[in-house]
Amino acid sequence: MDLLRSHKKAQKTQKKIPLRVVPISVPTPFYIGPVNVYLIPEDPVTIIDTGPKTKEAIDALRAGLRSAGFLVSDLRRIVLTHAHEDHCGLAKSVRDEAKNAEVYVHNWETGHRHSRLEYEEHRTLLVRAGVPDGEIERMRRLYEHMRKYADSFGDDEYTSLWDDAELEFESGSLRILHTPGHTPGSCSFLREADRTVIAGDCVLKRITPNPVLSPDPINPSRRFPSLAEYLVSLARLRSFSPTLVYGGHGEPIRDYEELFHRYFRAFQDRQAQVIGFVTKNGVTAWDVALKMFPSADDVHRFLSVSEAVAHLDMAHSEGKIGVELNNQTEIYKVF
Ligand SMILES: [Zn+2]
Ligand SMILES: [Zn+2]
């Protein structure tokens, strides 16, 4: 059977069988806590996400597979929702051990796939956000340190996922939905028979995912419009009326509609807060990040800048605030 084919072709053979999903909780050294790996225990045996490259994670993955009756060597497909270390870190070593397995990830996950963060492009985005040099250097060192939690992939070492294609299984298929926002190449997977979705970090039960500051994969000198894309992705998932959503962290979501509205309220509140920090004299995204999260440290500094940029971008595109460039740094002003 084809491992990946177009949705239109697959529709003819869709079977009405619910998807069997075995969640495996894998520890991470990160603040977010354990990550969910999802095993689809049928031919071709597939995992969605892998966990970070640590001994604790591979041990937990092996144990989870074993209790479902599988070994790493049984895996045929390693599918990645996105290329953050906690999700993709073990992909290469698991693939090498499984021998016959193929890795699938959307080709817009470039920055992360080739060892986290294409440095120069990110640097430009951080300068534009008004982040001081010393902070940029601190962020660089921090992400340098993160590299050890994931192996990078060459362009010939994976198959790209594309929107509306299908991953086929014995019991039917999983439709690939490109759901950008958290990262440019984030993907979700839909079983139409029972409207089950595996959504990676696009949908998380207890926290609102961060639209991470990323270069645009089509034109890396520009910024990816993470928040605007993210809101479209959430609405797109909603259009399928999912009954069960498996997120990248935490428990599954049984009431997507409630979560969708909760996220929207949170975005509106944050948007209002961010606009409230913009003055007549002008502020940078960095100024806003410091005001929003004064005690954020380490990786949270970068995430708070991401959040500020995402909301300022959105407010600007909706004509609520103005922006001008001063020495490569964007200054946001109220009219
Ligand atoms: Zn992530
Ligand atoms: Zn994650």
XYZ file of C-alpha atoms and ligand atoms in Angstrom:
337
model
C 0.000 0.000 0.000
C 1.035 3.606 -0.532
C 2.160 5.135 2.712
C 1.084 8.628 1.754
C -1.429 9.538 -0.920
C -3.815 12.254 -1.898
C -7.033 12.717 0.036
C -9.246 12.588 -3.064
C -7.922 9.179 -4.065
C -8.246 7.843 -0.540
C -11.842 8.992 -0.040
C -13.165 6.181 -2.196
C -11.755 3.581 0.168
C -12.431 5.314 3.507
C -13.628 2.782 6.018
C -15.797 3.766 8.934
C -13.573 2.343 11.619
C -12.470 4.354 14.671
C -8.774 4.902 15.025
C -6.911 2.976 17.682
C -4.492 5.297 19.432
C -2.176 4.303 22.271
C -0.796 7.346 24.107
C 2.692 6.926 25.557
C 3.802 9.562 28.059
C 7.498 10.370 27.620
C 9.448 12.551 30.085
C 11.239 15.705 28.925
C 13.801 17.879 30.734
C 11.691 20.926 29.813
C 9.371 23.090 31.847
C 6.334 21.829 29.900
C 6.682 18.347 31.442
C 6.079 15.026 29.652
C 5.256 14.890 25.942
C 2.669 12.563 24.398
C 3.815 10.078 21.782
C 0.921 8.387 19.965
C 1.279 4.825 18.762
C -1.053 3.655 15.993
C -0.811 -0.094 16.632
C -1.649 -1.451 13.196
C 0.003 -1.932 9.871
C 2.212 -0.009 9.073
C 3.092 0.459 12.757
C 3.414 4.205 13.301
C 4.321 6.628 16.053
C 3.348 10.266 15.969
C 6.176 12.224 17.663
C 9.045 10.619 19.537
C 10.138 12.533 22.647
C 13.466 14.319 23.183
C 16.861 12.685 22.777
C 17.473 11.608 26.367
C 17.976 8.210 27.975
C 14.847 8.661 30.102
C 12.774 9.377 26.999
C 13.964 6.393 24.945
C 13.476 4.114 27.975
C 9.900 5.368 28.402
C 9.204 5.018 24.675
C 10.501 1.440 24.647
C 8.458 0.576 27.731
C 5.306 2.096 26.218
C 5.785 0.242 22.940
C 6.510 -2.997 24.788
C 3.348 -2.830 26.856
C 1.396 -2.463 23.606
C 3.250 -5.515 22.218
C 5.781 -3.756 19.989
C 9.503 -3.137 19.721
C 11.239 -0.131 18.189
C 12.233 -2.473 15.340
C 8.524 -2.973 14.484
C 8.055 0.719 13.636
C 7.555 1.572 9.960
C 6.604 5.222 10.174
C 7.749 8.056 12.436
C 5.455 11.020 11.867
C 6.269 14.377 13.470
C 3.629 16.977 14.318
C 6.422 19.573 14.347
C 10.141 19.774 14.922
C 10.520 21.027 18.489
C 13.025 18.978 20.476
C 10.446 17.475 22.824
C 8.579 16.033 19.801
C 11.268 15.177 17.258
C 14.437 14.595 19.287
C 14.548 10.797 19.016
C 13.328 10.557 15.412
C 16.703 9.857 13.869
C 17.912 7.311 16.406
C 14.556 5.500 16.418
C 14.573 5.424 12.627
C 18.114 4.023 12.575
C 17.198 1.330 15.074
C 13.949 0.435 13.313
C 15.893 0.109 10.012
C 12.799 0.065 7.796
C 11.097 3.125 9.160
C 10.540 6.358 7.329
C 10.338 9.827 8.913
C 7.571 12.252 7.900
C 7.537 15.961 8.751
C 6.246 19.056 6.965
C 9.027 20.723 4.972
C 8.247 24.122 6.518
C 9.836 22.899 9.742
C 13.206 23.888 8.273
C 14.725 26.024 11.025
C 14.236 23.353 13.589
C 15.022 20.363 11.424
C 18.498 21.613 10.573
C 19.503 21.989 14.186
C 17.293 24.401 16.009
C 16.967 27.976 14.776
C 18.626 29.235 11.675
C 20.675 31.605 13.694
C 21.132 34.603 11.425
C 17.474 34.730 10.410
C 16.364 34.588 14.003
C 18.870 37.188 15.008
C 17.392 39.582 12.465
C 13.904 38.963 13.841
C 15.081 39.528 17.419
C 16.849 42.790 16.475
C 13.651 43.898 14.760
C 11.771 43.126 18.000
C 14.160 45.408 19.923
C 15.844 42.658 21.948
C 19.190 44.024 23.300
C 22.423 42.391 22.060
C 23.289 40.857 25.419
C 19.874 39.158 25.569
C 20.168 37.867 22.002
C 23.497 36.321 22.940
C 21.941 34.713 26.021
C 19.113 33.295 23.911
C 21.622 31.948 21.391
C 23.564 30.132 24.106
C 20.362 28.716 25.518
C 19.255 27.323 22.159
C 22.748 26.052 21.462
C 22.346 24.038 24.638
C 18.960 22.711 23.409
C 20.589 21.165 20.342
C 21.701 18.132 22.283
C 18.056 17.095 22.705
C 17.505 16.472 18.981
C 19.338 15.158 15.927
C 18.983 17.269 12.814
C 17.799 15.892 9.468
C 19.199 16.268 5.992
C 16.788 17.117 3.167
C 16.984 13.569 1.828
C 16.263 11.955 5.168
C 12.537 12.532 5.466
C 9.339 12.577 3.452
C 7.419 15.829 3.564
C 3.857 15.827 4.856
C 1.477 17.906 2.798
C -1.967 19.264 3.484
C -4.870 16.978 2.657
C -2.721 13.934 1.933
C -3.529 10.723 3.747
C -1.482 8.376 5.865
C -2.915 4.962 5.184
C -3.485 2.217 7.717
C -5.132 -1.187 7.618
C -8.289 0.228 9.186
C -8.488 3.351 7.018
C -6.542 6.555 6.798
C -5.474 9.603 8.742
C -5.905 12.864 6.865
C -3.019 15.309 7.182
C -4.065 18.854 8.078
C -1.389 21.511 7.846
C -2.187 23.607 10.944
C 0.521 26.312 11.112
C 0.821 28.776 13.982
C 2.716 27.219 16.864
C 5.369 26.606 14.201
C 5.094 27.155 10.410
C 5.023 23.434 9.572
C 2.856 22.127 12.426
C 0.495 19.377 11.268
C -2.548 17.654 12.759
C -4.004 14.286 11.780
C -7.709 13.551 11.387
C -9.588 10.243 11.347
C -12.791 11.271 9.650
C -14.738 8.141 10.624
C -14.915 9.200 14.281
C -13.593 12.796 14.017
C -10.566 12.067 16.168
C -7.641 14.461 15.789
C -4.003 14.186 16.852
C -2.933 17.809 17.047
C 0.586 18.118 18.522
C 1.092 21.514 20.186
C -1.652 23.141 18.112
C -4.170 22.215 20.811
C -3.261 21.725 24.474
C -5.737 21.154 27.254
C -4.294 23.284 30.038
C -2.295 26.018 28.349
C -2.665 28.248 25.322
C 0.090 27.319 22.860
C 2.669 29.941 22.012
C 2.799 31.233 18.408
C 6.591 30.949 18.270
C 8.581 33.705 16.527
C 9.814 32.097 13.287
C 11.197 33.201 9.943
C 8.718 32.764 7.086
C 9.702 29.486 5.361
C 8.954 30.999 1.939
C 10.878 34.218 2.546
C 13.134 33.848 5.613
C 13.923 37.556 5.787
C 10.305 38.070 6.798
C 8.490 36.995 9.918
C 5.941 34.188 9.797
C 2.500 35.608 10.754
C 2.188 33.014 13.526
C -0.865 34.256 15.385
C -2.983 35.010 12.318
C -2.116 31.580 10.879
C -2.775 29.959 14.221
C -6.286 31.393 14.510
C -7.073 30.105 11.015
C -5.778 26.651 11.996
C -7.955 26.565 15.119
C -11.004 27.529 13.061
C -10.155 24.919 10.463
C -9.983 22.185 13.104
C -13.309 23.422 14.426
C -14.868 22.952 10.990
C -14.380 19.183 11.397
C -16.297 19.191 14.743
C -13.717 16.992 16.446
C -15.050 14.666 19.127
C -11.647 13.858 20.618
C -8.367 15.755 20.259
C -5.055 14.314 21.375
C -2.648 17.159 22.185
C 1.128 17.148 22.418
C 1.048 17.516 26.211
C -1.569 16.693 28.841
C -4.861 14.842 28.587
C -7.027 14.549 25.479
C -9.708 17.184 24.846
C -13.305 16.008 24.579
C -14.866 19.438 24.241
C -13.037 21.218 21.455
C -15.800 23.803 21.096
C -15.323 24.962 24.705
C -11.547 25.060 24.292
C -11.857 26.985 21.020
C -13.882 29.721 22.741
C -11.566 29.746 25.755
C -8.540 30.223 23.458
C -10.284 33.050 21.626
C -11.150 34.832 24.847
C -7.542 34.439 26.013
C -6.270 35.885 22.713
C -8.647 38.821 22.911
C -7.613 39.574 26.521
C -3.941 39.347 25.626
C -4.473 41.504 22.544
C -6.157 44.204 24.657
C -3.354 43.996 27.239
C -0.661 44.332 24.548
C -2.370 47.290 22.869
C -2.603 48.907 26.331
C 1.199 48.876 26.559
C 1.654 50.756 23.267
C 2.253 54.486 23.755
C 2.357 57.646 21.639
C 6.159 57.762 21.886
C 6.434 54.162 20.771
C 7.534 50.828 22.242
C 9.348 47.770 20.935
C 8.104 44.184 21.223
C 10.856 43.693 23.807
C 9.427 46.536 25.961
C 5.999 44.923 25.765
C 7.399 41.456 26.611
C 9.083 42.840 29.738
C 5.866 44.500 30.834
C 3.759 41.401 30.204
C 6.134 38.925 31.820
C 8.572 40.875 34.054
C 10.002 37.763 35.697
C 10.319 35.543 32.597
C 13.711 33.888 32.442
C 15.673 31.586 30.128
C 13.617 30.153 27.291
C 10.579 32.044 28.594
C 12.275 35.294 27.631
C 12.251 34.157 24.026
C 8.676 32.895 24.303
C 7.482 36.162 25.836
C 9.066 38.102 22.946
C 7.297 35.669 20.566
C 4.003 36.362 22.247
C 4.508 40.148 22.159
C 5.518 40.145 18.478
C 2.584 37.893 17.537
C 0.048 40.216 19.141
C 1.665 43.456 17.953
C 1.779 42.048 14.415
C -1.881 41.140 14.585
C -2.927 44.501 16.093
C -0.961 46.267 13.360
C -2.477 44.166 10.572
C -5.931 45.033 11.935
C -5.067 48.746 11.837
C -5.233 49.191 15.631
C -1.650 50.457 16.043
C 1.043 51.874 13.779
C 4.606 50.685 13.277
C 7.757 52.363 11.992
C 11.276 51.121 11.488
C 14.047 52.825 13.444
C 17.546 51.433 12.919
C 16.232 47.951 11.981
C 14.004 47.886 15.051
C 10.234 48.135 14.869
C 8.611 50.824 17.016
C 4.894 50.432 17.636
C 2.834 53.555 18.305
C -0.743 54.442 18.999
C -2.177 56.760 16.398
Zn 6.150 22.769 20.256
Zn 5.608 20.473 22.849
